[in-house]
Coordinates of C-alpha atoms in Angstrom, one line a residue:
M1 CA -12.2 12.7 9.8
Q2 CA -11.9 8.9 9.8
P3 CA -13.6 7.2 6.9
S4 CA -16.5 4.9 7.7
Y5 CA -15.8 1.1 7.5
T6 CA -18.1 -1.8 7.5
Q7 CA -18.1 -5.5 8.1
I8 CA -15.3 -7.2 10.0
V9 CA -13.8 -10.1 7.9
P10 CA -12.8 -13.1 10.0
R11 CA -9.4 -14.7 9.1
R12 CA -8.1 -18.1 10.1
G13 CA -4.5 -18.6 11.1
G14 CA -3.8 -15.0 12.0
G15 CA -3.1 -13.6 8.6
A16 CA -3.6 -13.5 4.9
H17 CA -1.7 -16.3 3.1
I18 CA -1.1 -15.2 -0.4
G19 CA -1.9 -17.4 -3.4
P20 CA -1.0 -17.0 -7.0
M21 CA -1.1 -13.5 -8.5
N22 CA -4.3 -12.8 -10.4
Q23 CA -4.4 -9.3 -11.9
S24 CA -8.1 -9.6 -12.7
P25 CA -9.4 -6.1 -13.6
K26 CA -12.9 -7.2 -12.5
L27 CA -11.7 -7.4 -8.8
L28 CA -10.3 -3.9 -8.9
T29 CA -13.5 -2.4 -10.3
Q30 CA -16.0 -3.8 -7.8
P31 CA -17.9 -1.2 -5.8
T32 CA -16.7 -2.9 -2.6
I33 CA -13.6 -5.0 -2.0
V34 CA -12.9 -7.1 1.1
V35 CA -9.4 -6.0 2.4
V36 CA -7.3 -7.9 5.0
P37 CA -3.8 -7.2 6.3
W38 CA -1.1 -9.1 4.4
I39 CA 0.8 -10.8 7.2
D40 CA 4.5 -11.2 6.1
P41 CA 6.6 -11.7 9.2
V42 CA 9.9 -10.8 7.4
V43 CA 8.6 -7.6 5.8
D44 CA 6.5 -6.7 8.9
Q45 CA 9.7 -7.0 11.1
A46 CA 12.3 -5.4 8.8
G47 CA 10.2 -3.2 6.5
A48 CA 8.9 0.4 6.7
S49 CA 5.5 1.5 7.8
L50 CA 3.3 3.0 5.1
F51 CA 3.4 6.2 7.2
S52 CA 7.2 6.3 7.5
R53 CA 9.6 8.7 6.0
Y54 CA 11.3 5.9 4.1
V55 CA 8.1 5.1 2.2
E56 CA 7.5 8.8 1.7
L57 CA 10.9 9.4 0.2
Y58 CA 11.6 6.2 -1.7
W59 CA 8.4 4.3 -2.4
L60 CA 6.3 7.4 -3.3
P61 CA 8.1 8.0 -6.6
V62 CA 7.6 4.3 -7.5
L63 CA 4.0 3.8 -6.5
G64 CA 2.7 7.3 -7.2
P65 CA 0.8 9.5 -4.7
S66 CA -2.7 8.1 -5.3
A67 CA -1.6 4.5 -4.8
L68 CA 0.3 5.4 -1.6
W69 CA -2.8 7.3 -0.3
I70 CA -5.0 4.3 -1.0
L71 CA -2.6 2.0 0.9
R72 CA -2.5 4.4 3.8
R73 CA -6.3 4.8 4.0
I74 CA -6.7 1.0 3.9
A75 CA -4.1 0.6 6.7
M76 CA -6.0 3.2 8.8
G77 CA -9.1 1.0 8.5
F78 CA -7.1 -1.9 10.0
E79 CA -6.7 0.2 13.1
T80 CA -10.5 -0.1 13.6
F81 CA -10.9 -3.5 12.0
P82 CA -7.6 -5.4 12.5
A83 CA -9.1 -8.6 10.9
G84 CA -10.1 -6.7 7.7
Y85 CA -13.2 -5.0 6.4
E86 CA -15.2 -4.3 3.3
L87 CA -13.8 -1.2 1.5
D88 CA -16.3 1.1 -0.2
C89 CA -14.3 2.0 -3.3
A90 CA -16.4 5.0 -4.4
A91 CA -16.3 6.6 -0.9
T92 CA -12.6 6.0 -0.5
A93 CA -11.8 7.3 -4.0
N94 CA -13.9 10.4 -3.3
D95 CA -12.2 11.0 0.1
I96 CA -8.8 11.2 -1.6
G97 CA -9.9 13.1 -4.6
L98 CA -10.1 10.3 -7.2
S99 CA -12.8 9.1 -9.4
F100 CA -14.4 5.6 -9.2
T101 CA -16.6 3.9 -11.8
Q102 CA -16.9 0.2 -12.5
S103 CA -14.6 0.7 -15.5
P104 CA -11.0 -0.5 -15.4
N105 CA -9.9 3.0 -16.6
N106 CA -11.0 5.0 -13.5
S107 CA -8.2 6.6 -11.4
F108 CA -8.9 4.6 -8.3
S109 CA -8.7 1.2 -10.1
R110 CA -5.5 2.3 -11.9
S111 CA -3.9 3.2 -8.6
L112 CA -4.9 -0.2 -7.1
Q113 CA -3.4 -1.8 -10.2
R114 CA -0.1 0.0 -9.5
C115 CA -0.2 -1.4 -5.9
L116 CA -0.7 -4.8 -7.3
Y117 CA 2.1 -4.4 -9.9
F118 CA 4.6 -3.3 -7.3
G119 CA 3.7 -6.0 -4.7
A120 CA 1.9 -3.8 -2.1
I121 CA -1.3 -5.7 -2.5
Q122 CA -2.2 -9.3 -3.6
P123 CA -5.5 -11.0 -4.4
H124 CA -6.7 -13.0 -1.4
Q125 CA -9.9 -15.2 -1.2
G126 CA -11.9 -12.9 -3.5
G127 CA -10.6 -9.7 -2.0
L128 CA -7.2 -8.1 -1.4
A129 CA -4.4 -8.6 1.1
V130 CA -2.7 -5.3 1.7
R131 CA 0.8 -4.7 3.1
C132 CA 1.0 -2.4 6.1
Y133 CA 4.8 -2.4 5.8
L134 CA 6.9 -2.2 2.6
P135 CA 10.3 -3.8 2.1
A136 CA 13.5 -1.9 1.3
I137 CA 13.2 -0.6 -2.2
S138 CA 14.8 -2.8 -4.8
K139 CA 17.7 -1.8 -7.0
R140 CA 15.4 -1.9 -10.0
H141 CA 13.0 0.6 -8.3
L142 CA 15.9 2.8 -7.2
Q143 CA 16.6 3.5 -10.9
R144 CA 13.2 5.3 -11.0
L145 CA 14.4 7.8 -8.5
S146 CA 16.3 11.1 -9.2
P147 CA 20.1 11.0 -8.9
A148 CA 19.9 13.1 -5.7
L149 CA 17.4 10.8 -4.1
R150 CA 19.4 7.7 -5.0
E151 CA 22.5 9.3 -3.4
V152 CA 20.5 10.0 -0.2
H153 CA 19.3 6.4 -0.2
E154 CA 22.9 5.1 -0.5
A155 CA 23.7 6.9 2.8
W156 CA 20.5 5.5 4.5
N157 CA 21.0 3.5 7.6
P158 CA 19.4 0.1 6.6
G159 CA 18.8 -0.7 10.2
N160 CA 16.3 2.1 10.6
M161 CA 13.5 1.8 8.0
S162 CA 11.4 4.3 9.9
G163 CA 13.5 7.1 8.5
D164 CA 14.0 9.0 11.7
D165 CA 17.7 9.1 11.4
T166 CA 17.9 10.9 8.0
D167 CA 18.7 14.6 8.0
S168 CA 16.0 16.3 6.1
S169 CA 18.5 18.7 4.5
Q170 CA 20.0 15.7 2.5
G171 CA 18.5 16.3 -0.9
T172 CA 14.9 16.3 0.2

């Protein structure tokens, strides 16, 4: 079942241009947040889709499952509203099994904060710009992975971020 989305948000210039980082907890606790795709030509070209095996294997342990599900749900909304839309935070949280209140300590807002911290979202014109592709995981983030997963990552073909060329028997 696809979540319901409202309000198309017009964008100028074909994408979100990211300004200075503002980790305001107030933005992350609003009942609705305007979300737009974060257009980054380099990452969009060379990065991995939020739905790829690469993200599942290597970004999931860094972001956490709730944060990754939020990113994926937002990206699914871009299929219907490519210019962006107004995200109903309570409904989205409920749909993925999280709580939402207008307190910074709810599980949905904490997961959004993780996305912000790890560069998967950025504040943008009173809302959020959201990546649909993630870059190759950094060496710093690789240290968060298990030794077995780091070993599999070392053997990864960097030319194929989709993850289709990795044998599933390799430590996963």
